mmCIF file of C-alpha atoms in Angstrom:
data_model
loop_
_atom_site.group_PDB
_atom_site.id
_atom_site.type_symbol
_atom_site.label_atom_id
_atom_site.label_comp_id
_atom_site.label_asym_id
_atom_site.label_seq_id
_atom_site.Cartn_x
_atom_site.Cartn_y
_atom_site.Cartn_z
ATOM 1 C CA UNK A 5 105.196 -25.535 38.572
ATOM 2 C CA UNK A 6 103.648 -23.588 40.411
ATOM 3 C CA UNK A 7 102.947 -24.550 44.040
ATOM 4 C CA UNK A 8 99.480 -25.608 44.673
ATOM 5 C CA UNK A 9 96.896 -23.602 46.529
ATOM 6 C CA UNK A 10 96.427 -24.151 50.002
ATOM 7 C CA UNK A 11 92.997 -25.311 50.309
ATOM 8 C CA UNK A 12 90.930 -24.492 53.599
ATOM 9 C CA UNK A 13 87.484 -24.659 54.540
ATOM 10 C CA UNK A 14 86.887 -21.024 54.542
ATOM 11 C CA UNK A 15 83.132 -19.909 57.070
ATOM 12 C CA UNK A 16 83.977 -16.236 57.229
ATOM 13 C CA UNK A 17 84.063 -17.024 60.686
ATOM 14 C CA UNK A 18 87.373 -15.777 62.867
ATOM 15 C CA UNK A 19 89.555 -18.535 62.886
ATOM 16 C CA UNK A 20 89.049 -19.398 59.338
ATOM 17 C CA UNK A 21 89.499 -15.840 58.368
ATOM 18 C CA UNK A 22 92.696 -15.274 60.677
ATOM 19 C CA UNK A 23 94.585 -18.664 58.410
ATOM 20 C CA UNK A 24 92.610 -17.519 55.105
ATOM 21 C CA UNK A 25 94.730 -14.026 55.759
ATOM 22 C CA UNK A 26 98.291 -15.097 57.349
ATOM 23 C CA UNK A 27 98.370 -16.924 53.903
ATOM 24 C CA UNK A 28 98.463 -14.293 51.644
ATOM 25 C CA UNK A 29 99.428 -11.730 53.361
ATOM 26 C CA UNK A 30 102.282 -12.863 55.451
ATOM 27 C CA UNK A 31 103.316 -16.253 53.622
ATOM 28 C CA UNK A 32 102.069 -14.585 49.837
ATOM 29 C CA UNK A 33 100.831 -18.004 49.505
ATOM 30 C CA UNK A 34 97.779 -19.114 46.456
ATOM 31 C CA UNK A 35 94.440 -20.018 48.668
ATOM 32 C CA UNK A 36 91.318 -22.321 47.455
ATOM 33 C CA UNK A 37 88.427 -21.877 50.067
ATOM 34 C CA UNK A 38 85.736 -23.990 49.926
ATOM 35 C CA UNK A 39 82.611 -23.630 51.858
ATOM 36 C CA UNK A 40 80.079 -26.149 52.997
ATOM 37 C CA UNK A 41 76.443 -24.783 52.242
ATOM 38 C CA UNK A 42 73.593 -26.011 54.927
ATOM 39 C CA UNK A 43 70.239 -25.173 54.087
ATOM 40 C CA UNK A 44 69.282 -26.009 57.572
ATOM 41 C CA UNK A 45 71.682 -23.694 58.721
ATOM 42 C CA UNK A 46 69.768 -20.254 59.479
ATOM 43 C CA UNK A 47 72.974 -17.946 59.595
ATOM 44 C CA UNK A 48 74.282 -19.884 56.148
ATOM 45 C CA UNK A 49 73.043 -16.706 54.291
ATOM 46 C CA UNK A 50 75.395 -14.465 56.759
ATOM 47 C CA UNK A 51 78.178 -16.696 56.392
ATOM 48 C CA UNK A 52 78.514 -15.886 53.022
ATOM 49 C CA UNK A 53 77.856 -12.695 53.474
ATOM 50 C CA UNK A 54 80.304 -12.596 55.764
ATOM 51 C CA UNK A 55 82.765 -14.050 52.925
ATOM 52 C CA UNK A 56 81.897 -11.507 50.267
ATOM 53 C CA UNK A 57 82.571 -8.832 52.547
ATOM 54 C CA UNK A 58 85.897 -9.499 53.910
ATOM 55 C CA UNK A 59 86.985 -9.987 50.064
ATOM 56 C CA UNK A 60 85.826 -6.913 49.307
ATOM 57 C CA UNK A 61 87.955 -5.205 52.367
ATOM 58 C CA UNK A 62 90.999 -7.418 51.514
ATOM 59 C CA UNK A 63 90.546 -6.005 48.371
ATOM 60 C CA UNK A 64 90.450 -2.069 49.229
ATOM 61 C CA UNK A 65 93.518 -2.797 51.003
ATOM 62 C CA UNK A 66 95.694 -5.488 49.516
ATOM 63 C CA UNK A 67 94.799 -6.112 46.366
ATOM 64 C CA UNK A 68 97.770 -8.251 45.413
ATOM 65 C CA UNK A 69 96.603 -10.368 48.289
ATOM 66 C CA UNK A 70 93.300 -10.272 47.222
ATOM 67 C CA UNK A 71 94.385 -11.928 44.100
ATOM 68 C CA UNK A 72 95.622 -15.029 45.857
ATOM 69 C CA UNK A 73 92.315 -15.897 46.886
ATOM 70 C CA UNK A 74 90.261 -18.202 44.164
ATOM 71 C CA UNK A 75 86.495 -17.890 44.323
ATOM 72 C CA UNK A 76 85.559 -19.717 47.200
ATOM 73 C CA UNK A 77 83.571 -22.974 45.886
ATOM 74 C CA UNK A 78 80.199 -23.665 47.806
ATOM 75 C CA UNK A 79 78.947 -27.848 48.184
ATOM 76 C CA UNK A 80 75.795 -28.285 49.447
ATOM 77 C CA UNK A 81 76.027 -31.204 52.369
ATOM 78 C CA UNK A 82 72.906 -32.742 50.532
ATOM 79 C CA UNK A 83 75.412 -33.194 47.334
ATOM 80 C CA UNK A 84 78.638 -35.324 49.838
ATOM 81 C CA UNK A 85 78.497 -38.493 49.262
ATOM 82 C CA UNK A 86 77.765 -41.114 51.818
ATOM 83 C CA UNK A 87 80.728 -43.073 53.610
ATOM 84 C CA UNK A 88 79.326 -45.736 55.870
ATOM 85 C CA UNK A 89 82.644 -46.232 57.706
ATOM 86 C CA UNK A 90 83.082 -42.084 58.421
ATOM 87 C CA UNK A 91 79.561 -41.830 59.610
ATOM 88 C CA UNK A 92 79.902 -45.485 62.210
ATOM 89 C CA UNK A 93 83.317 -43.426 63.008
ATOM 90 C CA UNK A 94 81.708 -40.391 64.239
ATOM 91 C CA UNK A 95 78.617 -42.368 66.075
ATOM 92 C CA UNK A 96 81.510 -43.872 67.886
ATOM 93 C CA UNK A 97 82.789 -40.531 68.670
ATOM 94 C CA UNK A 98 79.532 -38.987 69.608
ATOM 95 C CA UNK A 99 79.142 -42.219 72.577
ATOM 96 C CA UNK A 100 82.344 -40.190 74.042
ATOM 97 C CA UNK A 101 82.034 -36.581 73.405
ATOM 98 C CA UNK A 102 80.475 -33.662 71.962
ATOM 99 C CA UNK A 103 81.447 -33.826 68.075
ATOM 100 C CA UNK A 104 79.132 -31.504 65.840
ATOM 101 C CA UNK A 105 77.516 -32.813 62.828
ATOM 102 C CA UNK A 106 79.479 -30.310 60.671
ATOM 103 C CA UNK A 107 83.231 -32.804 60.841
ATOM 104 C CA UNK A 108 81.214 -35.922 59.401
ATOM 105 C CA UNK A 109 80.011 -33.739 56.987
ATOM 106 C CA UNK A 110 83.286 -32.407 56.322
ATOM 107 C CA UNK A 111 84.792 -36.348 56.417
ATOM 108 C CA UNK A 112 83.064 -37.705 53.751
ATOM 109 C CA UNK A 113 83.725 -34.329 51.379
ATOM 110 C CA UNK A 114 86.968 -34.820 51.915
ATOM 111 C CA UNK A 115 87.155 -38.702 51.425
ATOM 112 C CA UNK A 116 84.888 -38.466 48.292
ATOM 113 C CA UNK A 117 86.906 -35.305 46.484
ATOM 114 C CA UNK A 118 90.831 -36.786 47.719
ATOM 115 C CA UNK A 119 90.969 -33.640 50.068
ATOM 116 C CA UNK A 120 93.752 -34.931 52.200
ATOM 117 C CA UNK A 121 95.646 -32.107 54.075
ATOM 118 C CA UNK A 122 93.153 -29.754 53.699
ATOM 119 C CA UNK A 123 93.438 -27.153 56.636
ATOM 120 C CA UNK A 124 90.507 -26.726 59.148
ATOM 121 C CA UNK A 125 90.797 -24.294 61.837
ATOM 122 C CA UNK A 126 90.371 -25.542 65.072
ATOM 123 C CA UNK A 127 91.833 -23.659 67.546
ATOM 124 C CA UNK A 128 92.918 -23.838 71.130
ATOM 125 C CA UNK A 129 90.473 -22.522 73.553
ATOM 126 C CA UNK A 130 91.609 -21.248 76.697
ATOM 127 C CA UNK A 131 88.768 -23.588 78.590
ATOM 128 C CA UNK A 132 89.224 -26.065 75.985
ATOM 129 C CA UNK A 133 86.273 -28.373 74.936
ATOM 130 C CA UNK A 134 86.822 -32.113 75.383
ATOM 131 C CA UNK A 135 87.126 -32.336 71.559
ATOM 132 C CA UNK A 136 89.801 -30.204 70.853
ATOM 133 C CA UNK A 137 91.615 -32.146 74.376
ATOM 134 C CA UNK A 138 91.298 -34.548 71.902
ATOM 135 C CA UNK A 139 92.477 -33.372 69.537
ATOM 136 C CA UNK A 140 95.925 -31.869 70.398
ATOM 137 C CA UNK A 141 96.695 -35.125 72.173
ATOM 138 C CA UNK A 142 96.457 -37.198 68.937
ATOM 139 C CA UNK A 143 98.196 -33.975 66.307
ATOM 140 C CA UNK A 144 101.486 -34.915 65.198
ATOM 141 C CA UNK A 145 103.553 -32.429 63.070
ATOM 142 C CA UNK A 146 105.344 -33.213 60.760
ATOM 143 C CA UNK A 147 107.001 -30.812 57.894
ATOM 144 C CA UNK A 148 105.169 -27.863 58.982
ATOM 145 C CA UNK A 149 102.118 -29.640 59.137
ATOM 146 C CA UNK A 150 99.959 -30.395 62.146
ATOM 147 C CA UNK A 151 97.444 -33.911 61.233
ATOM 148 C CA UNK A 152 96.989 -36.774 63.132
ATOM 149 C CA UNK A 153 99.158 -39.355 64.043
ATOM 150 C CA UNK A 154 98.859 -42.701 62.790
ATOM 151 C CA UNK A 155 98.761 -43.745 66.609
ATOM 152 C CA UNK A 156 95.745 -42.342 67.141
ATOM 153 C CA UNK A 157 91.686 -43.871 67.912
ATOM 154 C CA UNK A 158 90.960 -45.555 64.299
ATOM 155 C CA UNK A 159 87.542 -43.184 64.958
ATOM 156 C CA UNK A 160 89.308 -40.185 65.112
ATOM 157 C CA UNK A 161 91.546 -41.190 62.520
ATOM 158 C CA UNK A 162 88.714 -41.963 60.299
ATOM 159 C CA UNK A 163 86.742 -38.526 60.863
ATOM 160 C CA UNK A 164 89.835 -36.091 61.492
ATOM 161 C CA UNK A 165 92.144 -37.874 59.684
ATOM 162 C CA UNK A 166 91.923 -36.058 56.153
ATOM 163 C CA UNK A 167 92.342 -32.784 57.931
ATOM 164 C CA UNK A 168 95.751 -30.309 58.590
ATOM 165 C CA UNK A 169 95.185 -28.091 61.843
ATOM 166 C CA UNK A 170 97.589 -24.938 61.674
ATOM 167 C CA UNK A 171 95.815 -23.111 64.295
ATOM 168 C CA UNK A 172 95.221 -25.867 66.641
ATOM 169 C CA UNK A 173 97.913 -24.384 69.537
ATOM 170 C CA UNK A 174 96.555 -20.866 69.259
ATOM 171 C CA UNK A 175 93.988 -18.965 71.036
ATOM 172 C CA UNK A 176 91.664 -16.343 69.785
ATOM 173 C CA UNK A 177 94.092 -14.019 71.735
ATOM 174 C CA UNK A 178 97.348 -15.081 70.322
ATOM 175 C CA UNK A 179 95.605 -15.111 66.868
ATOM 176 C CA UNK A 180 94.435 -11.572 67.372
ATOM 177 C CA UNK A 181 97.990 -10.454 68.566
ATOM 178 C CA UNK A 182 99.132 -11.883 65.819
ATOM 179 C CA UNK A 183 97.463 -10.354 63.538
ATOM 180 C CA UNK A 184 97.475 -6.989 65.031
ATOM 181 C CA UNK A 185 101.670 -7.517 64.415
ATOM 182 C CA UNK A 186 100.551 -8.259 61.000
ATOM 183 C CA UNK A 187 98.462 -5.392 60.494
ATOM 184 C CA UNK A 188 95.366 -6.682 59.712
ATOM 185 C CA UNK A 189 93.231 -7.005 63.131
ATOM 186 C CA UNK A 190 90.988 -4.687 61.592
ATOM 187 C CA UNK A 191 89.637 -7.278 59.091
ATOM 188 C CA UNK A 192 89.480 -9.410 61.808
ATOM 189 C CA UNK A 193 87.199 -7.706 63.730
ATOM 190 C CA UNK A 194 84.795 -8.200 60.659
ATOM 191 C CA UNK A 195 84.231 -12.049 60.999
ATOM 192 C CA UNK A 196 81.356 -13.676 61.829
ATOM 193 C CA UNK A 197 80.320 -15.942 65.142
ATOM 194 C CA UNK A 198 76.693 -15.654 66.348
ATOM 195 C CA UNK A 199 73.615 -18.373 65.787
ATOM 196 C CA UNK A 200 71.282 -16.239 66.380
ATOM 197 C CA UNK A 201 71.868 -12.794 65.424
ATOM 198 C CA UNK A 202 68.998 -10.171 65.730
ATOM 199 C CA UNK A 203 67.047 -8.179 63.173
ATOM 200 C CA UNK A 204 69.514 -5.820 62.099
ATOM 201 C CA UNK A 205 72.220 -8.662 62.230
ATOM 202 C CA UNK A 206 73.801 -7.821 65.794
ATOM 203 C CA UNK A 207 75.500 -10.754 67.569
ATOM 204 C CA UNK A 208 72.988 -11.975 69.742
ATOM 205 C CA UNK A 209 75.352 -12.463 73.383
ATOM 206 C CA UNK A 210 73.882 -15.389 74.836
ATOM 207 C CA UNK A 211 74.809 -18.292 72.518
ATOM 208 C CA UNK A 212 77.349 -20.681 72.861
ATOM 209 C CA UNK A 213 79.511 -19.106 69.981
ATOM 210 C CA UNK A 214 78.950 -15.954 71.345
ATOM 211 C CA UNK A 215 79.660 -16.449 74.840
ATOM 212 C CA UNK A 216 83.192 -18.187 73.742
ATOM 213 C CA UNK A 217 83.985 -15.069 72.138
ATOM 214 C CA UNK A 218 83.146 -13.387 75.344
ATOM 215 C CA UNK A 219 85.151 -15.912 76.966
ATOM 216 C CA UNK A 220 88.049 -15.630 74.847
ATOM 217 C CA UNK A 221 88.387 -11.901 75.042
ATOM 218 C CA UNK A 222 86.284 -10.955 72.303
ATOM 219 C CA UNK A 223 83.497 -9.429 74.292
ATOM 220 C CA UNK A 224 83.671 -6.096 72.428
ATOM 221 C CA UNK A 225 82.587 -7.280 69.613
ATOM 222 C CA UNK A 226 79.041 -8.209 71.088
ATOM 223 C CA UNK A 227 76.533 -4.523 71.496
ATOM 224 C CA UNK A 228 75.482 -3.523 75.002
ATOM 225 C CA UNK A 229 72.003 -5.358 74.658
ATOM 226 C CA UNK A 230 73.775 -9.099 73.911
ATOM 227 C CA UNK A 231 75.847 -8.309 76.093
ATOM 228 C CA UNK A 232 73.190 -7.460 78.846
ATOM 229 C CA UNK A 233 71.306 -10.338 77.535
ATOM 230 C CA UNK A 234 74.035 -12.047 78.395
ATOM 231 C CA UNK A 235 74.783 -11.343 81.833
ATOM 232 C CA UNK A 236 70.407 -11.563 82.603
ATOM 233 C CA UNK A 237 70.819 -15.087 81.060
ATOM 234 C CA UNK A 238 73.928 -15.988 83.507
ATOM 235 C CA UNK A 239 72.267 -14.456 86.123
ATOM 236 C CA UNK A 240 68.462 -15.978 85.801
ATOM 237 C CA UNK A 241 70.860 -19.495 85.901
ATOM 238 C CA UNK A 242 69.123 -20.332 89.317
ATOM 239 C CA UNK A 243 65.228 -19.281 88.880
ATOM 240 C CA UNK A 244 65.735 -21.401 85.642
ATOM 241 C CA UNK A 245 66.986 -24.465 87.415
ATOM 242 C CA UNK A 246 64.713 -24.276 90.143
ATOM 243 C CA UNK A 247 61.642 -24.417 87.944
ATOM 244 C CA UNK A 248 62.754 -27.088 85.719
ATOM 245 C CA UNK A 249 63.244 -28.632 89.135
ATOM 246 C CA UNK A 250 59.890 -28.186 90.174
ATOM 247 C CA UNK A 251 57.955 -29.110 86.439
ATOM 248 C CA UNK A 252 60.080 -32.200 86.852
ATOM 249 C CA UNK A 253 58.553 -33.281 90.502
ATOM 250 C CA UNK A 254 55.065 -32.698 89.008
ATOM 251 C CA UNK A 255 55.765 -34.800 85.968
ATOM 252 C CA UNK A 256 56.798 -37.516 88.615
ATOM 253 C CA UNK A 257 53.918 -37.461 90.520
ATOM 254 C CA UNK A 258 51.642 -36.631 87.670
ATOM 255 C CA UNK A 259 52.867 -40.389 86.550
ATOM 256 C CA UNK A 260 52.386 -41.668 90.723
#
């Protein structure tokens, strides 16, 4: 009996692409990617285009590995069934920390289609976000799979309990080192991360994903104009704060 393919949420970003390549090139495993299409997300077309480019790059260099990657199954976010329990738990989590809206959609999709164990490529950040810290604190490893422990808070289990987290212990530099050793780091540099690319499709240098990429050793992927914009944005922070406080002061006086 043929081994079932590994199901994974793939976006064309660094983390999920690393895991796809690790599975097919190192593990020689079949992969069944899933991508949730959010029509309101400006970069959705760019992410889809990036995944297509990555497939071509893999096929050119490793045709046998490319054959292990099934066609990406695209799911429209508006077609995911509602799940009141997951939505309540998601709102509960959001009262304590920042949790991206996509995690609620993905949890509802996993529950509706019994995608238990589907891989989610959340990685360990060098400056860990509260959500990542909470996940790491509540993950258990069993049979080589990292998943939410039964002892985790109920709302965390409801939202993240269907997923496995294969790269949760790795930072981006860790993945880069492993990709270099396995010979696929060049393809990794074709992944995407920016939320506000310019008209030429280049990373902006100042959105949160760009800042994270720069902070985690990926600054070389941001072109010079983007890096300059990021530096100018950071340098202007005191001036922007002073203007914000001045506007608040004026608004307060006008209400008196």
